[in-house]
PDB file of C-alpha atoms in Angstrom:
ATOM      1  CA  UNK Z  29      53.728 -81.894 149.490  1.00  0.00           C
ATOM      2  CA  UNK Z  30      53.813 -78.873 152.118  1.00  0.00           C
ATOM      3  CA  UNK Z  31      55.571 -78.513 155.306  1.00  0.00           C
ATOM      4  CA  UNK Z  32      53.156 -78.191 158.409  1.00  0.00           C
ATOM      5  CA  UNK Z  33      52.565 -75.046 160.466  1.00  0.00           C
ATOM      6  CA  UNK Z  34      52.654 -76.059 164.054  1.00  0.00           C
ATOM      7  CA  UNK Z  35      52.228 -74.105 167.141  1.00  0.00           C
ATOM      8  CA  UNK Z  36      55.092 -71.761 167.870  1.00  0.00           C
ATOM      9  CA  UNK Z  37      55.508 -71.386 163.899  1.00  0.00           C
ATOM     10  CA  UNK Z  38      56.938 -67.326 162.554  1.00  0.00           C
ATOM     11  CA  UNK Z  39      54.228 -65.234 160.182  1.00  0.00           C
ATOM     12  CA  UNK Z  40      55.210 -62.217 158.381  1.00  0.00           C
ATOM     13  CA  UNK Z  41      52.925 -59.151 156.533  1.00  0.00           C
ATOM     14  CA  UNK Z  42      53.333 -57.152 153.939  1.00  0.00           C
ATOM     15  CA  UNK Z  43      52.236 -54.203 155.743  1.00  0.00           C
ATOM     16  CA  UNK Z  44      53.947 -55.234 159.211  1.00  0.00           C
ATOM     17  CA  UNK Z  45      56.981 -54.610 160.840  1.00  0.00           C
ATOM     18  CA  UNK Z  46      58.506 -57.295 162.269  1.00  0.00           C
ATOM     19  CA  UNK Z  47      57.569 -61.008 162.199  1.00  0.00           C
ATOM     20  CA  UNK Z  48      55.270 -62.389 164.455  1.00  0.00           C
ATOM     21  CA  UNK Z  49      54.306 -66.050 166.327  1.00  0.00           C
ATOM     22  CA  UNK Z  50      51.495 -68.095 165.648  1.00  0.00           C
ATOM     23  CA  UNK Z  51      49.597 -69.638 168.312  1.00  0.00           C
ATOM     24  CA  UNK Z  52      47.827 -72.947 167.957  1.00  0.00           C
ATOM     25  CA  UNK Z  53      45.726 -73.846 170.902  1.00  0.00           C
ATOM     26  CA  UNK Z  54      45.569 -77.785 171.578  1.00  0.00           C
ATOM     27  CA  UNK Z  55      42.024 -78.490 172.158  1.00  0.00           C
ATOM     28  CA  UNK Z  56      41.239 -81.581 170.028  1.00  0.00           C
ATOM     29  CA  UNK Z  57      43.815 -81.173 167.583  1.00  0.00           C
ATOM     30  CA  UNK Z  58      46.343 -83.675 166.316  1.00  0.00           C
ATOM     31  CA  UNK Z  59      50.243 -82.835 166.730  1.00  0.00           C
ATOM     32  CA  UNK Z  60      53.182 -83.013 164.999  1.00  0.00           C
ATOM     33  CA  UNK Z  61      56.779 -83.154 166.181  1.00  0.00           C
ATOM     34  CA  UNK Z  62      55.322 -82.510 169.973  1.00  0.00           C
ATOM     35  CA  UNK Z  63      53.175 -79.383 168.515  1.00  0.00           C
ATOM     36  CA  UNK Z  64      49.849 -78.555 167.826  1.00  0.00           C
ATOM     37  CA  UNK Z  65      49.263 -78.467 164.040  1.00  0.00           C
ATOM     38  CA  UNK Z  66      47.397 -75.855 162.427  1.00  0.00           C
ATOM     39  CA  UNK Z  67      44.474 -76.009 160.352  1.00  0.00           C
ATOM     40  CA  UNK Z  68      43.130 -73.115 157.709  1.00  0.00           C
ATOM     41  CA  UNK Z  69      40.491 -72.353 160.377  1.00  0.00           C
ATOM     42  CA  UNK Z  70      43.273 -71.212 162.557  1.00  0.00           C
ATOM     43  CA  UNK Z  71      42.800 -67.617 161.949  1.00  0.00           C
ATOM     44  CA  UNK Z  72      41.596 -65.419 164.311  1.00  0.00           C
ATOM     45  CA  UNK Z  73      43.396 -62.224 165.281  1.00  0.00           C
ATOM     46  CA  UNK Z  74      45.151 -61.858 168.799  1.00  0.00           C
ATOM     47  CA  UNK Z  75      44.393 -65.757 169.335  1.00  0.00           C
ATOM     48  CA  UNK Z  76      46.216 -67.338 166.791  1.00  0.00           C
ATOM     49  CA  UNK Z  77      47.652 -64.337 164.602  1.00  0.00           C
ATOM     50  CA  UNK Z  78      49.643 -61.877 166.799  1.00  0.00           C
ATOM     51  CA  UNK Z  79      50.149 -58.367 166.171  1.00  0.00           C
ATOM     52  CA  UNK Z  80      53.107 -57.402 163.841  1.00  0.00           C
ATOM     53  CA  UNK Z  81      54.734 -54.478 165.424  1.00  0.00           C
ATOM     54  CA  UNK Z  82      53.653 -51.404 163.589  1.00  0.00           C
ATOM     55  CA  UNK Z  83      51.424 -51.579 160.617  1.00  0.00           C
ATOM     56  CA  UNK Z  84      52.245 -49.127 157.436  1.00  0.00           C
ATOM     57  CA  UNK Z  85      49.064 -49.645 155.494  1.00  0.00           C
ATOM     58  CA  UNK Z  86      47.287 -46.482 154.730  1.00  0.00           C
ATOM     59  CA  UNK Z  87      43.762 -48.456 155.557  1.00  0.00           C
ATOM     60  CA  UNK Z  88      44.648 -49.370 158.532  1.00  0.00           C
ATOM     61  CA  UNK Z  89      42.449 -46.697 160.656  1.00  0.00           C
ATOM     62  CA  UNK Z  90      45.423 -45.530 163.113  1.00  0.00           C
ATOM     63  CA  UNK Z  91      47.943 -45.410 160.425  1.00  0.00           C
ATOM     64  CA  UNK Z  92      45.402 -43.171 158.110  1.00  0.00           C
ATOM     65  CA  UNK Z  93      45.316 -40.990 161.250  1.00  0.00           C
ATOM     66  CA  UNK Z  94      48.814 -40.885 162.234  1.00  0.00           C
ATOM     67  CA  UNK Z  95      50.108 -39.987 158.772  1.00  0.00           C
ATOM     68  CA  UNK Z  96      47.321 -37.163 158.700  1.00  0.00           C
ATOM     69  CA  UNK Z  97      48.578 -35.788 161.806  1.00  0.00           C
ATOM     70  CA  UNK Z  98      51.634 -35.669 160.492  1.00  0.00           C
ATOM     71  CA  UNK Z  99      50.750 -33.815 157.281  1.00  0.00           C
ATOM     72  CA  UNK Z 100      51.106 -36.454 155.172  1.00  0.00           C
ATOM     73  CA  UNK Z 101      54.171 -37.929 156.059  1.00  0.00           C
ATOM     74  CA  UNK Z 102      53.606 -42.226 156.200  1.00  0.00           C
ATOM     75  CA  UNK Z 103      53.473 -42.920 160.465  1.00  0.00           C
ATOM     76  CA  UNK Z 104      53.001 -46.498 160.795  1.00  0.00           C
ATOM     77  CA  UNK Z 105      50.371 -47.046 163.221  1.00  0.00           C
ATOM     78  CA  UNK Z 106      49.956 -50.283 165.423  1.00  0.00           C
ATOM     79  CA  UNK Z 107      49.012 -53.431 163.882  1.00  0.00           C
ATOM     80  CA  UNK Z 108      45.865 -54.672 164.563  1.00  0.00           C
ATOM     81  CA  UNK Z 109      45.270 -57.901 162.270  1.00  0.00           C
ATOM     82  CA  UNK Z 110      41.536 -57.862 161.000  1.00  0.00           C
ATOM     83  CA  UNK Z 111      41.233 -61.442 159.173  1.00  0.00           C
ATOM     84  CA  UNK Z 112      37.895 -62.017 157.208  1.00  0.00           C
ATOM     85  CA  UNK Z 113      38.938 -65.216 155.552  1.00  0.00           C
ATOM     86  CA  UNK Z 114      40.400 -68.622 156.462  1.00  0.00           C
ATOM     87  CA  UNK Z 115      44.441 -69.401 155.234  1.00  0.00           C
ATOM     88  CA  UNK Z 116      44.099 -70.281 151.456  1.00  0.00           C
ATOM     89  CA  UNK Z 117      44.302 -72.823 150.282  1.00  0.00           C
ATOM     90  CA  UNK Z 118      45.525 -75.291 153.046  1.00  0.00           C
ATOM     91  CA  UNK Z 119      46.593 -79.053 152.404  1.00  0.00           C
ATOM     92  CA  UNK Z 120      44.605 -80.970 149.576  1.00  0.00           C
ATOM     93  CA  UNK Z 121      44.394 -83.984 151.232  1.00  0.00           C
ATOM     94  CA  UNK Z 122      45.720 -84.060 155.058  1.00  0.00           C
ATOM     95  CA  UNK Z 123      42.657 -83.191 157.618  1.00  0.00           C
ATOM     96  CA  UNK Z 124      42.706 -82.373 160.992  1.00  0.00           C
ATOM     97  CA  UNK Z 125      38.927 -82.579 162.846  1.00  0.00           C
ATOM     98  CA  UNK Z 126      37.108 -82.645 159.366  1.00  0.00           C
ATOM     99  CA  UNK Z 127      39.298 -78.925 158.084  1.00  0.00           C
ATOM    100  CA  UNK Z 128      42.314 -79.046 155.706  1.00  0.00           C
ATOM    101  CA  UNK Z 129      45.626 -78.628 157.447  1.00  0.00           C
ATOM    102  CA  UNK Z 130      47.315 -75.250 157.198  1.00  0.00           C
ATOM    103  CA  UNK Z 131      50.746 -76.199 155.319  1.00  0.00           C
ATOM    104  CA  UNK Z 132      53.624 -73.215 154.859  1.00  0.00           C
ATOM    105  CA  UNK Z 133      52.952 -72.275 151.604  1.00  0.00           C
ATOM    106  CA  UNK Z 134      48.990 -70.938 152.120  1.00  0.00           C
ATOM    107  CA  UNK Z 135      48.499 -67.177 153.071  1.00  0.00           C
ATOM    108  CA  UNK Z 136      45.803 -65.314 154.380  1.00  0.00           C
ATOM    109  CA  UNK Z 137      44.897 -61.662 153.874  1.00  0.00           C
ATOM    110  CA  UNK Z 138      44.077 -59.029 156.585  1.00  0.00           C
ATOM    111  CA  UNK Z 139      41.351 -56.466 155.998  1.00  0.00           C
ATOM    112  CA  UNK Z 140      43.736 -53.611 155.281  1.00  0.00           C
ATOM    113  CA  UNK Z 141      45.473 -55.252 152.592  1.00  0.00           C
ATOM    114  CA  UNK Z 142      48.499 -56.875 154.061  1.00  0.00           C
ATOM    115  CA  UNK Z 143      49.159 -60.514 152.891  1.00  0.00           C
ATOM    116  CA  UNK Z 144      50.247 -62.870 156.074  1.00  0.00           C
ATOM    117  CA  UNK Z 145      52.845 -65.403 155.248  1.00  0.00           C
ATOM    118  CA  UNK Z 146      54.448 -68.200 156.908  1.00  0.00           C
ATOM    119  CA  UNK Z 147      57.849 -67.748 157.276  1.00  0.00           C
ATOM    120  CA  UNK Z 148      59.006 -70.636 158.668  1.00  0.00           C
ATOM    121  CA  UNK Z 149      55.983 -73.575 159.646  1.00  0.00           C
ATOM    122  CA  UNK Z 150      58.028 -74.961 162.728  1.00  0.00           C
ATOM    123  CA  UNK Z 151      57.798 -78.714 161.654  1.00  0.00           C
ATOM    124  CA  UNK Z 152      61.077 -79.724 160.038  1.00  0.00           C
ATOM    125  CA  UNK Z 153      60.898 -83.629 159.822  1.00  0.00           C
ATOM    126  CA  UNK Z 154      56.309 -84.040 158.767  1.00  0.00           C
ATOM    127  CA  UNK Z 155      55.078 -83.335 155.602  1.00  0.00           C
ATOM    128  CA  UNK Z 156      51.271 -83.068 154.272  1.00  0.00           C
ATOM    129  CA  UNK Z 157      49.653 -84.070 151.322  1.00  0.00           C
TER     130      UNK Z 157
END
């Protein structure tokens, strides 16, 4: 059994700087403990995943460019979360609106290699199956 990611809950990636706050909008979605839970469809980039400071991974386009205008030297550029994929692999059993619920121990990956984690889901007392 996983703990659920809610609305408000803290992310983290590899490639990032500082954690960051996950937004789940509450349009037809089912909460727990007063929050919006998440499912694995809650993914995109600026809406739900926010930017995580600076980003150090050479892929990312402004970091490639910053660290060749510095001659090499590694300047993280600003993180700008590129997410192909939904969270993997969600809760086995526990659906919200007909898509597995996003528990705190699935991960997605952003398009310049960083893996995004959940730090902490923001539920404490719920648990899915």
């Amino acid at each position: 059994m996983g703990q659920p990611v809610v609305n408000g809950a803290q992310l983290q990636c590899s490639f990032g700087a500082a954690p960051s706050a996950f937004s789940v909008l509450p349009i037809g979605k089912v909460n727990m403990e007063n929050k919006p839970a998440a499912t694995i469809m809650d993914n995109k980039p600026f809406m739900n995943i926010k930017p995580f400071g600076v980003c150090m991974s050479l892929a990312n386009p402004i970091t490639a460019a910053q660290t060749a205008a510095a001659l090499g030297v590694l300047t993280p550029g600003t993180c700008t979360p590129v997410i192909p994929a939904p969270w993997v692999p969600g809760a086995m059993k526990t659906m919200i609106g007909n898509k597995p619920a996003l528990d705190a121990n699935s991960q997605c990956m952003c398009a310049y290699g960083g893996v995004i984690k959940v730090l902490f889901g923001g539920a404490v007392k719920e648990t899915l199956s």
